[in-house]
Every structure is written in structure tokens, then in C-alpha cells.
mmCIF file of C-alpha atoms in Angstrom:
data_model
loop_
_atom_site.group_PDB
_atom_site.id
_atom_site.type_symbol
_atom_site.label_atom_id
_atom_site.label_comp_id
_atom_site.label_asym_id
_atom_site.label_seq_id
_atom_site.Cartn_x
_atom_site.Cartn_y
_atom_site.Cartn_z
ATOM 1 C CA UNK A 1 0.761 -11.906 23.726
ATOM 2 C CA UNK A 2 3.062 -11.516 20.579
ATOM 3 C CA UNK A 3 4.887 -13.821 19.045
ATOM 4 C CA UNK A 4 7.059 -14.002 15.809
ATOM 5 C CA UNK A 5 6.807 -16.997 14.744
ATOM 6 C CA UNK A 6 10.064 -15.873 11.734
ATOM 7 C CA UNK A 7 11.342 -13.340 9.799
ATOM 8 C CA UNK A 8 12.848 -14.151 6.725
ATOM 9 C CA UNK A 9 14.385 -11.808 3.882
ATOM 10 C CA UNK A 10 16.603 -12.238 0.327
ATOM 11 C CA UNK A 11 17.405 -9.287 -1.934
ATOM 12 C CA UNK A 12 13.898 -7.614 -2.815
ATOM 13 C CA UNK A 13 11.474 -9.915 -0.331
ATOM 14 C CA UNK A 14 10.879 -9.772 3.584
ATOM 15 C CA UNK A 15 8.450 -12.253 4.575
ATOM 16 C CA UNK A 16 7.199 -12.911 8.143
ATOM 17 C CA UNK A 17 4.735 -14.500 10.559
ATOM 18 C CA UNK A 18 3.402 -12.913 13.731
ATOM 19 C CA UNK A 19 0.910 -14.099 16.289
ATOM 20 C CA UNK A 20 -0.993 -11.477 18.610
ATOM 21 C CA UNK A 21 -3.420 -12.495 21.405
ATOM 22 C CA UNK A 22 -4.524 -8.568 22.036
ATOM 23 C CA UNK A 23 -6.528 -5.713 20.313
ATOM 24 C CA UNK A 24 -3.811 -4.337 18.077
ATOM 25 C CA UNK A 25 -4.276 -1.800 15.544
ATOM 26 C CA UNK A 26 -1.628 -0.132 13.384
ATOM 27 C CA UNK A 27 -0.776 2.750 15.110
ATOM 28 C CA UNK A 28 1.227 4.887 12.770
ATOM 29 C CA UNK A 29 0.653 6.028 9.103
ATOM 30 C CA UNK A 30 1.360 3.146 6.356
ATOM 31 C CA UNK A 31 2.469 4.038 2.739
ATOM 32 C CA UNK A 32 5.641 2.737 1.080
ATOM 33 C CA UNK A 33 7.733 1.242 -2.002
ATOM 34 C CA UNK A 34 6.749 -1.837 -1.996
ATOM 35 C CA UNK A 35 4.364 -4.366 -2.963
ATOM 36 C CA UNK A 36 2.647 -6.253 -0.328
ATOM 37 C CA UNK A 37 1.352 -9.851 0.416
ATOM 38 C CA UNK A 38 -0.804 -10.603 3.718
ATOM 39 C CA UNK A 39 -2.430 -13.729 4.533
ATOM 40 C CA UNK A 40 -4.604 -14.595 7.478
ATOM 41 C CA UNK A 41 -4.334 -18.204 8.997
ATOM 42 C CA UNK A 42 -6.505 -17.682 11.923
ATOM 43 C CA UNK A 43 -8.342 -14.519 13.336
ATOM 44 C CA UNK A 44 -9.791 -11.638 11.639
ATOM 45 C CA UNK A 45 -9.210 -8.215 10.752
ATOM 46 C CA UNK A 46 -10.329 -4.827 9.650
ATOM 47 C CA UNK A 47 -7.862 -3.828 6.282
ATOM 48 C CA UNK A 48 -8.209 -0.411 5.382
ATOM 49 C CA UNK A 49 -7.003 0.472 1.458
ATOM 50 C CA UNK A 50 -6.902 3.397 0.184
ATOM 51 C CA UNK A 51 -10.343 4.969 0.484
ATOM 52 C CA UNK A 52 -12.219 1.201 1.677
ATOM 53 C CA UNK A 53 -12.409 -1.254 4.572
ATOM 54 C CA UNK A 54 -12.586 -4.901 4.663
ATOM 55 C CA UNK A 55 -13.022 -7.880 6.827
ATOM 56 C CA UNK A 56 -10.558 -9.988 6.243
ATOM 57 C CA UNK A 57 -11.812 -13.739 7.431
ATOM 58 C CA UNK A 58 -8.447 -16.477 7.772
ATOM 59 C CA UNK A 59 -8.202 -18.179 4.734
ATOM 60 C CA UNK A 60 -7.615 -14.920 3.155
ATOM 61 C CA UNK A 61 -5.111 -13.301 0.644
ATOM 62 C CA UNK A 62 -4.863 -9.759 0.576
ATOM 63 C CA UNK A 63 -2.845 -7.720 -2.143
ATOM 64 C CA UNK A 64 -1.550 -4.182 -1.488
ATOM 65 C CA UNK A 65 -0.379 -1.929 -4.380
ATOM 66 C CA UNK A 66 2.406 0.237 -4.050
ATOM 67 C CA UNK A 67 2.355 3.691 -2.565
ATOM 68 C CA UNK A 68 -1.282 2.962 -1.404
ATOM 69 C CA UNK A 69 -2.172 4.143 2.222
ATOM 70 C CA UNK A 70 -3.246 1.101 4.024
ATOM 71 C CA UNK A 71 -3.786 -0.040 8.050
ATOM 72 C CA UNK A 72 -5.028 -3.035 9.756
ATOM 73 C CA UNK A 73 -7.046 -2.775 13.068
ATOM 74 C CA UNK A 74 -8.735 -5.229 15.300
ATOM 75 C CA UNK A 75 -12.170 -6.897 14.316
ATOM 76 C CA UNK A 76 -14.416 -9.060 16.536
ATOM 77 C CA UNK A 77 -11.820 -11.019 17.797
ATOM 78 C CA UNK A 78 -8.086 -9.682 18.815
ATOM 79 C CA UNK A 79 -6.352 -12.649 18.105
ATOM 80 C CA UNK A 80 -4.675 -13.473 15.034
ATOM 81 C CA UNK A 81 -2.041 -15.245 12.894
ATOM 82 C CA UNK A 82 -0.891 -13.920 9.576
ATOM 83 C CA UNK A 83 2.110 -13.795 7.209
ATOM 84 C CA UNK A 84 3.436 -10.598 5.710
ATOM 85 C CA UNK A 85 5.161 -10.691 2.442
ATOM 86 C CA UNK A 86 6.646 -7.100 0.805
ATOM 87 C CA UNK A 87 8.200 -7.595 -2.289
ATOM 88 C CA UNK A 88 10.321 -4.052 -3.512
ATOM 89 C CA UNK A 89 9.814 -3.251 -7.437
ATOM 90 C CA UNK A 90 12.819 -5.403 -8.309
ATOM 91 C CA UNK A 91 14.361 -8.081 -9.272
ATOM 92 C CA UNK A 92 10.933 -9.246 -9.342
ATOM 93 C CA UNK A 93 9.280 -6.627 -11.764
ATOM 94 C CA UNK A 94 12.357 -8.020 -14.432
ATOM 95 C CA UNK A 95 11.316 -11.926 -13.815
ATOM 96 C CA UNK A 96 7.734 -10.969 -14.332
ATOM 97 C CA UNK A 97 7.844 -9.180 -17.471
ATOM 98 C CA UNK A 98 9.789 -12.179 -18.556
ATOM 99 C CA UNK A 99 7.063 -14.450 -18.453
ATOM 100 C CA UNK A 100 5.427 -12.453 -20.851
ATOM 101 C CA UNK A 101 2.013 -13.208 -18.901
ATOM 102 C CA UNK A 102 1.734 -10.351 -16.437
ATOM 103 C CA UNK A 103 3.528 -7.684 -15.284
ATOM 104 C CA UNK A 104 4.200 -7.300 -11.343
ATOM 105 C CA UNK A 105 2.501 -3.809 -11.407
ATOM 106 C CA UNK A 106 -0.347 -4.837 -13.677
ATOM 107 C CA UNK A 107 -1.540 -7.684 -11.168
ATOM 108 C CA UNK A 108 -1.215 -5.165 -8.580
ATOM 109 C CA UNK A 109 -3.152 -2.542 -10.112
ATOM 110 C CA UNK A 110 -5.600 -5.157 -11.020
ATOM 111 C CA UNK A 111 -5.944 -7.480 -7.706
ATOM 112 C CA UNK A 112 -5.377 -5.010 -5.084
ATOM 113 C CA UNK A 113 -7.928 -6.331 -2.307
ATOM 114 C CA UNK A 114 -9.198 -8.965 -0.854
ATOM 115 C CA UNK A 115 -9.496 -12.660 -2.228
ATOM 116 C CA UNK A 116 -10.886 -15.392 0.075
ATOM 117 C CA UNK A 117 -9.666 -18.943 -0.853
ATOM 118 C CA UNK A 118 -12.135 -21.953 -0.488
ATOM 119 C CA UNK A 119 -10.901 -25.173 1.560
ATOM 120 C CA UNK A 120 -8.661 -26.516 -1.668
ATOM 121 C CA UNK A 121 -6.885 -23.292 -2.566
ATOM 122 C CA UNK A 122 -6.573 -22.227 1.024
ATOM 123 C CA UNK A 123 -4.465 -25.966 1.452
ATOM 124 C CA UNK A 124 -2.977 -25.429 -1.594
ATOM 125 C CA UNK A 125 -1.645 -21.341 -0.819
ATOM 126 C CA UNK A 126 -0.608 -22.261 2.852
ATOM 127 C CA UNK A 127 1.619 -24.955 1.170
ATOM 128 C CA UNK A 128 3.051 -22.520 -1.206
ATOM 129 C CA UNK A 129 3.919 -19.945 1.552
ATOM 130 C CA UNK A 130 5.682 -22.317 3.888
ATOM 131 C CA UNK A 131 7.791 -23.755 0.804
ATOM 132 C CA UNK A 132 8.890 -19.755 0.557
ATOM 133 C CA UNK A 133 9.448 -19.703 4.176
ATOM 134 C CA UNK A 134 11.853 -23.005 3.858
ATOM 135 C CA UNK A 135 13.651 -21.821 0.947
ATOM 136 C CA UNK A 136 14.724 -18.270 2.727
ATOM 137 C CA UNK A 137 15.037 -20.318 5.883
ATOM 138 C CA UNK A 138 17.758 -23.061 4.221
ATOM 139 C CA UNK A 139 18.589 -21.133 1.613
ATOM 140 C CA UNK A 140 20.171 -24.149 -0.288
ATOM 141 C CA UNK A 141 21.180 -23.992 -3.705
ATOM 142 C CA UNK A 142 18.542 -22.373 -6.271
ATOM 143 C CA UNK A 143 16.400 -20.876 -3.200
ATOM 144 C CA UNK A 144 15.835 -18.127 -4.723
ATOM 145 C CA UNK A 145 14.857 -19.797 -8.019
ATOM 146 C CA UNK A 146 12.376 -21.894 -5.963
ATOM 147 C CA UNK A 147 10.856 -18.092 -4.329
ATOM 148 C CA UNK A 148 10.663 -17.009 -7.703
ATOM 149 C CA UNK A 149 8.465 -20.045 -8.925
ATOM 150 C CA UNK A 150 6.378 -20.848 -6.074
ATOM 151 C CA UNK A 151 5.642 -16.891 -5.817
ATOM 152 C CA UNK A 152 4.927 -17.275 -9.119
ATOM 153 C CA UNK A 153 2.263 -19.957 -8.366
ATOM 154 C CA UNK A 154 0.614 -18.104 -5.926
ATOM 155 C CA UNK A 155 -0.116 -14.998 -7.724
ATOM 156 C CA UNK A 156 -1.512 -17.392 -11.011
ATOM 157 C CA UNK A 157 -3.856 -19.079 -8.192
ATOM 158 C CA UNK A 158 -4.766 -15.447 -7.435
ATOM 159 C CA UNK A 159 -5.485 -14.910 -10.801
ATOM 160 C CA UNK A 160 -7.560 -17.788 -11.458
ATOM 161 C CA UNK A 161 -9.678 -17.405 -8.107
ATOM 162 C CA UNK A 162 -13.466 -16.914 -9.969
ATOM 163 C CA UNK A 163 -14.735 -13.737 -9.050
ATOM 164 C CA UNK A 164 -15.934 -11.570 -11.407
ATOM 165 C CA UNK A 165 -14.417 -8.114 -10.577
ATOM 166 C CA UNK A 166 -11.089 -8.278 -9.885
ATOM 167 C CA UNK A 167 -10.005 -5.237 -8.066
ATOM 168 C CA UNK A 168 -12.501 -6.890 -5.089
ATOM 169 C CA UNK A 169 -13.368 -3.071 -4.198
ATOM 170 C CA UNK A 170 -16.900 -3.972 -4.042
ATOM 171 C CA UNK A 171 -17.163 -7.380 -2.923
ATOM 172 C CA UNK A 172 -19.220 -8.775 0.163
ATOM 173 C CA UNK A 173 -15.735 -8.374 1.746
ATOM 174 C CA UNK A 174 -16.027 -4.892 2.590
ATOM 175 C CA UNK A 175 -16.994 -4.172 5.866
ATOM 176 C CA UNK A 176 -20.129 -2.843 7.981
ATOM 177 C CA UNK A 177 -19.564 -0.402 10.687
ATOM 178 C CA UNK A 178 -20.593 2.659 10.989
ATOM 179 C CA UNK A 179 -17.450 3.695 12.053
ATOM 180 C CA UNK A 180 -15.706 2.149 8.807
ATOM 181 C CA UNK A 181 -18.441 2.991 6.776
ATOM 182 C CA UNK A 182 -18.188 6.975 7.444
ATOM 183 C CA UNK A 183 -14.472 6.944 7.529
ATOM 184 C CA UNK A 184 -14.602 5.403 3.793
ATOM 185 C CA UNK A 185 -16.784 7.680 2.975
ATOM 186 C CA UNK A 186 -14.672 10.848 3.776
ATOM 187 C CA UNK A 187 -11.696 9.030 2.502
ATOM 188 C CA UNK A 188 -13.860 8.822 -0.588
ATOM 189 C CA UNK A 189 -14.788 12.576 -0.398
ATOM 190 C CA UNK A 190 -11.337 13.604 -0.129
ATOM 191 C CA UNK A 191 -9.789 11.238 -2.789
ATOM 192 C CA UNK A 192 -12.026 13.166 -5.528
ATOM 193 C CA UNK A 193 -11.839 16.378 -4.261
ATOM 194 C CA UNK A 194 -8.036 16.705 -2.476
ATOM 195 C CA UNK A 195 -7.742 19.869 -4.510
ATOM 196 C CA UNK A 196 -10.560 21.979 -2.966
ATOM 197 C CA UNK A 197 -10.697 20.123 0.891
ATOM 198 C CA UNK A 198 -8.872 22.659 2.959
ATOM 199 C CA UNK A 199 -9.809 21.723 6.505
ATOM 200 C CA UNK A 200 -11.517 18.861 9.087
ATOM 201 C CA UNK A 201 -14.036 21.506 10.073
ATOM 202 C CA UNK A 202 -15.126 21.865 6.450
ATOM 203 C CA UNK A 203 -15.499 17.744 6.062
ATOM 204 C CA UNK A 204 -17.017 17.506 9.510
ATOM 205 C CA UNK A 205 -19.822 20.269 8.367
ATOM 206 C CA UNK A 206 -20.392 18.185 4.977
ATOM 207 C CA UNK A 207 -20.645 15.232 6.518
ATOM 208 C CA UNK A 208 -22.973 16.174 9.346
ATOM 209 C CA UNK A 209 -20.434 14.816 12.226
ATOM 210 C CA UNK A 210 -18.771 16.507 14.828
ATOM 211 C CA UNK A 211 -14.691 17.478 14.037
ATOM 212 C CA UNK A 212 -13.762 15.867 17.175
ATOM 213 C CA UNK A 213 -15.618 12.465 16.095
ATOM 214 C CA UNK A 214 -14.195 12.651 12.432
ATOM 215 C CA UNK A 215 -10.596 13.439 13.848
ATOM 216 C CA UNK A 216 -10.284 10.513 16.241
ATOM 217 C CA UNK A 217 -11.870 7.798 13.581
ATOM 218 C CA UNK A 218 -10.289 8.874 10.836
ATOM 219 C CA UNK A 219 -6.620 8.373 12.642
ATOM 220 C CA UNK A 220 -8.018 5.323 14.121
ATOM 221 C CA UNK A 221 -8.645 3.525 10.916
ATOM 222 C CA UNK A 222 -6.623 4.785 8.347
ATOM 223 C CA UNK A 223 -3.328 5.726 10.596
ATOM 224 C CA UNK A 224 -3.334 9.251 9.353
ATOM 225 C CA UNK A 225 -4.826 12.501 10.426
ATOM 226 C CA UNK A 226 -7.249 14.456 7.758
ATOM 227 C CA UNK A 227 -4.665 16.765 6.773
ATOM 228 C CA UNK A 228 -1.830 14.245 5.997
ATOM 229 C CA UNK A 229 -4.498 12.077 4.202
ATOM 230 C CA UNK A 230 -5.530 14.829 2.125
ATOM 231 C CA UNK A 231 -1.617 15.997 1.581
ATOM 232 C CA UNK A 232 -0.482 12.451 0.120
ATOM 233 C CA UNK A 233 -3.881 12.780 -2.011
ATOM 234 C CA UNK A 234 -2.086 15.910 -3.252
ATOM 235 C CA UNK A 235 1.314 15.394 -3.322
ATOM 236 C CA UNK A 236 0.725 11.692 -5.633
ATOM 237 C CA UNK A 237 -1.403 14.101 -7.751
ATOM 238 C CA UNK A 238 1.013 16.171 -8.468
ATOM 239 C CA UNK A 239 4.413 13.675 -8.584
ATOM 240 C CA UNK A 240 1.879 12.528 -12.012
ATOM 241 C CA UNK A 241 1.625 16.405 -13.086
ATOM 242 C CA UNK A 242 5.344 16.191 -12.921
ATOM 243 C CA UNK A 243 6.100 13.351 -15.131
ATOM 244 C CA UNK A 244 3.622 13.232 -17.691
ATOM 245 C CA UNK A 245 2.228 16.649 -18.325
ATOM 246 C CA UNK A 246 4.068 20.099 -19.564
ATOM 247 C CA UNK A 247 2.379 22.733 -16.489
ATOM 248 C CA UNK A 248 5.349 24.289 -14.636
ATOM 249 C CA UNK A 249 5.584 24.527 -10.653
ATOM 250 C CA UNK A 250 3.038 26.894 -9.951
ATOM 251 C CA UNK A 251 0.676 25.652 -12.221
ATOM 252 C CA UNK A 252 1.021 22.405 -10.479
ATOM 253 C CA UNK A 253 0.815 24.101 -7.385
ATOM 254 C CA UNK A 254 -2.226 25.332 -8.144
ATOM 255 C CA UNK A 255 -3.810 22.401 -9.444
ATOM 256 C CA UNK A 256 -2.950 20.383 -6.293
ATOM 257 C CA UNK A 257 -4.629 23.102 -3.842
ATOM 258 C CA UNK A 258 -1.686 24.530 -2.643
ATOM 259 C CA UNK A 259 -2.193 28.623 -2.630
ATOM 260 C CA UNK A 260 1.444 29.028 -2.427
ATOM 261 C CA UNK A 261 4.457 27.849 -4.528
ATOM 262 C CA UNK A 262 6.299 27.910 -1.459
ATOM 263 C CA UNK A 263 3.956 25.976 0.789
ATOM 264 C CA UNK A 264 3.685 23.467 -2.022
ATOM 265 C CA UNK A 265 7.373 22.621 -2.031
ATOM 266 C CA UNK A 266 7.982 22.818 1.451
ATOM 267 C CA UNK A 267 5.111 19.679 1.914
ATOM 268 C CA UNK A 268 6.369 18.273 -1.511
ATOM 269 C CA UNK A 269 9.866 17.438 -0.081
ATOM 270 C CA UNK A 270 8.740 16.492 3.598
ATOM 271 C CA UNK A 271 6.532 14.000 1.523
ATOM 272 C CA UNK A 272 9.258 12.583 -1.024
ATOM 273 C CA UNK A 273 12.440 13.984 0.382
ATOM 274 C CA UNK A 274 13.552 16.339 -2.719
ATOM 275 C CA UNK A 275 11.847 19.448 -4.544
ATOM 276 C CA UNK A 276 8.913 19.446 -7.233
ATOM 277 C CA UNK A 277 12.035 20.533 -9.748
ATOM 278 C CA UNK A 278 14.387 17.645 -8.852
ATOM 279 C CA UNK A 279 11.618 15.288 -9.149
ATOM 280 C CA UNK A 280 10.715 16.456 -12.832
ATOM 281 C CA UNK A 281 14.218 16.129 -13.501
ATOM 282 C CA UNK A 282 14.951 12.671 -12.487
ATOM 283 C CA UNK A 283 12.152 11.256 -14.667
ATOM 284 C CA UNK A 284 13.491 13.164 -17.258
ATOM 285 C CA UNK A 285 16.702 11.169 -16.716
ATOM 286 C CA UNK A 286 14.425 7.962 -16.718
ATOM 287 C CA UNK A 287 12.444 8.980 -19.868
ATOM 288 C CA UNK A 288 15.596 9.913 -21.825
ATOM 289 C CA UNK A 289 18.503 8.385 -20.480
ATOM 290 C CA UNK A 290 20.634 9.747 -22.851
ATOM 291 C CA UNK A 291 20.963 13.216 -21.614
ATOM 292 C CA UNK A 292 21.506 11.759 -17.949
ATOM 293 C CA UNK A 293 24.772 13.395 -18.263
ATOM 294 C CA UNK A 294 23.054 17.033 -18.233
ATOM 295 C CA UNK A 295 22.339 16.151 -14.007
ATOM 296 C CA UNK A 296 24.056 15.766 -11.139
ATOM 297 C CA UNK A 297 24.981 12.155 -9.493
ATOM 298 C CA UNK A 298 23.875 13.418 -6.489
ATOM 299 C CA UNK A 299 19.919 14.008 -8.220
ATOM 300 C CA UNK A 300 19.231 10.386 -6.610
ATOM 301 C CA UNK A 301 15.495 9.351 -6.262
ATOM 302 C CA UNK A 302 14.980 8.461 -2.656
ATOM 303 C CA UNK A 303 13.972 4.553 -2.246
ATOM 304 C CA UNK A 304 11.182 5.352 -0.296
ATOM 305 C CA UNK A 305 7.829 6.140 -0.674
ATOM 306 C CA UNK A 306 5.838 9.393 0.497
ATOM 307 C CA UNK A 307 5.324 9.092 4.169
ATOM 308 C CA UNK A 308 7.294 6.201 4.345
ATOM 309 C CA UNK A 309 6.785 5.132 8.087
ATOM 310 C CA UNK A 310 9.711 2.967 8.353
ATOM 311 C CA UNK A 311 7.507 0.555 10.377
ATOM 312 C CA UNK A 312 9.019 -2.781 10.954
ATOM 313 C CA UNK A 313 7.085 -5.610 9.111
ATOM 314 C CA UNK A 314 5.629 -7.449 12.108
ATOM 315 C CA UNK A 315 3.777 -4.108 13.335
ATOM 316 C CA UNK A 316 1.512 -4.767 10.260
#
């Protein structure tokens, strides 16, 4: 059974509820633009981030940073309940750095995990979240004033929750499965040394597992085969080459693992839709706006993300 309980949306937010009653795990690669929200009202679930997994117990708030590879699968139990919220760069990024408290990307960067929320804050976040749900729902006057404030109030709770380290990527949260445990370990392996992994044979020899075994789990939790998990590794590597150091295209090439200059920006564009070259140049444009004249209107950064799945919200 699946239900959707709503789906809501104003300029820069989606938010929406979904009820399933069978084992359903994210079947397709997950990395985007945006900033994402999930809480759990009932159920649990295996949340894989990056290069960890977690169980994620109802009651629980879990923050996703931009352009991080993420999946949820099916835990002890396959049913569930939980709210989605995915919040695009702006206008929110501009209201936060208004506050002059926190920026949207710093709290990302910083609380990217899992938080679990004792009885009072768990009462006092489900409260918040339905308020947002009204206000897109009725939109009356101010709505999205009220979305701004009560979102507002939920990431300060966030903030406040008392735990110690709070990037959560080592908390009792994280998950124990042998299964899970291997798969973050390769996803580990591969996020340090992207450059030099060349093939699932190669990880399946280091890691003393058969390639058939690593292939299957390693799709199974994290949504994408070895060799596109190890070509985002690269390709995010080297879209930071391009912007903040001086190496030129094969340089970069090189540095990323890529023997060829032509293989490079062949995967380079399938990943972010233009070439190594146009990418340097647009963030030229963004560093020094005044010689945005020098390029071409048509030098557009795409909206999306690398391997953007264009997944609909409630098949998170």
C-alpha cells in the first residue's frame, strides 16, 4: 500500500507526506540541487549519505546537504510514514544570511545526518511541520512569511538538539549490518581514493568479497553502481579544480583519474550537462561579474545537479 497523504510546493520548497505498507527501497541513483528535510513519524529506515548508513527510528529529523548521494531502503519493518521537505538554494539562502545567525549552506554542511528528537521536541517539530503544510495548503496572506519563520524554528531546534558532534557521522545512529557496514566501507575506500580506483574487480580483490556480491549491494544501498559512484567522486573533484585552482584541462584530467582528456569530458558533461571549459567559465562570470559581457547568454549553468535523477519526491 501507498498513500500520499499531500504534496505541497511554493517557489523554492516541495514538501510532502507518503505512507508505504511494503519493502520499498529507492531504486534509482539520488543526487541533486537541493537541500533536503526528511522526517519519520512512524516506521524505520535504512538512510544511506554519502559514504555512511543509518537507522533512522520515527521521531527522527534527517538533514541532506546538497549534491550529496543519498538512498533510503527498508529496515526491520516495511512500513512507514514520513515527510519530505527539499528546499532549492534560493530565496531561502538570501533570508538566511539575513538573519545574520547562520547561513543555509553552513547548517547543512554542519548538520547533515541524523538527529533524533526526545518526546518534547518530537511534539514540538511535528507541530512545526504541519503549520508548513497548512500555510502551502491555504496559502492565505503572508504564507510564505509564516514557511519562512516556522522553517526557521525548526532548523534553530535542530541546532540546539544537545549532541556533541554535530555532523552525527558517528553517532549510535549509524547502522549494523554487515551488508551496510561493507558497503560504507567501500564507499569509504573510494571517497579517498576516486583518483586511483579503476574497476569493481580491483575493490572486490581489496576487500576480500566476491565482484558479484560487491556489485549487487553496492546498487542496493547506495542506488548507484561502483563505476558511477566512483565517477561523481571524480567529477565533484574536479568541478572544485575548476573553480578554485589555476591547473588547465588535462591537468585536471589527470588529477581526477581520467587517462584521457577526451574521456574526461565526455563523462564531465553526461555528469553536469556542459564541458570542463564552460564550467570554468561560468564561475568566472560568478567570481567577476563584471566581465560577464566577455560570454555568451547561452553559457547557462544547468539547474541541476550531477546525476540528477529527476525522481519525483514521494519515491524518496
Amino acid at each position: 500500500m501507498r498513500q500520499i497523504v499531500y504534496e505541497e510546493e511554493m517557489n523554492g520548497l516541495v514538501m510532502d507526506r507518503v505512507i508505504r505498507d511494503y519493502e520499498f527501497n529507492m531504486a534509482e541513483k539520488h543526487i541533486h540541487d537541493n537541500y533536503e528535510i526528511y522526517y519519520l513519524l512512524e516506521g524505520e529506515r535504512n538512510y544511506f549519505i554519502e559514504k555512511q548508513t543509518y537507522l533512522v527510528r520515527e521521531g527522527s529529523l534527517v538533514f541532506v546537504n546538497r549534491h550529496l548521494i543519498h538512498n533510503t531502503g527498508v529496515s526491520h519493518s516495511s512500513y512507514h510514514d514520513r515527510i519530505l521537505i527539499e528546499l532549492q538554494a534560493e530565496p531561502f539562502s538570501t533570508f538566511f544570511n539575513c538573519t545574520q545567525e547562520v547561513t543555509l549552506s553552513d547548517f547543512f554542511r554542519s548538520h547533515t545526518g541524523v538527529v533524533e528528537l526526545d518526546a518534547a521536541r518530537r511534539t514540538y517539530i511535528e507541530a512545526l511541520l504541519e503549520g508548513i503544510h497548512q500555510d502551502l495548503k491555504d496559502k492565505d496572506t503572508g504564507y510564505r512569511l509564516s514557511v519562512y519563520s516556522r522553517l526557521s524554528s525548526l532548523l534553530l531546534c535542530a541546532m540546539r538538539c544537545p549532541l556533541k558532534k554535530p555532523t552525527y557521522l558517528h553517532s549510535m545512529n549509524i547502522y549494523k549490518n554487515n551488508k551496510y557496514t561493507k558497503v560504507d566501507e567501500v564507499a569509504t575506500y573510494i571517497a579517498a581514493n576516486f583518483a586511483t580506483v579503476s574497476s569493481l574487480s580491483g575493490l572486490a580483490e581489496h576487500f576480500y568479497i566476491s565482484r558479484s556480491y560487491l556489485s549487487r549491494v553496492f546498487k542496493e544501498v547506495t542506488g548507484f553502481t561502483v563505476s558511477e559512484y566512483i565517477n561523481t567522486a571524480r567529477i565533484r573533484q574536479a568541478q572544485k579544480l575548476l573553480e578554485d585552482s589555476s591547473l588547465n584541462i588535462s591537468e585536471i584530467s589527470r588529477e581526477t583519474g581520467y587517462e584521457t582528456v577526451t574521456y574526461f569530458e565526455k563523462i564531465f558533461k553526461k555528469h553536469t550537462g556542459i564541458t570542463p571549459l564552460k564550467y570554468r567559465r561560468l564561475h568566472e562570470i560568478h567570481k567577476w561579474p563584471a566581465d560577464a559581457s566577455r560570454y555568451s547568454v547561452e553559457d547557462k549553468r544547468p539547474d541541476s545537479a550531477p546525476l540528477n535523477s529527476g525522481q519525483k519526491k514521494s519515491d524518496i
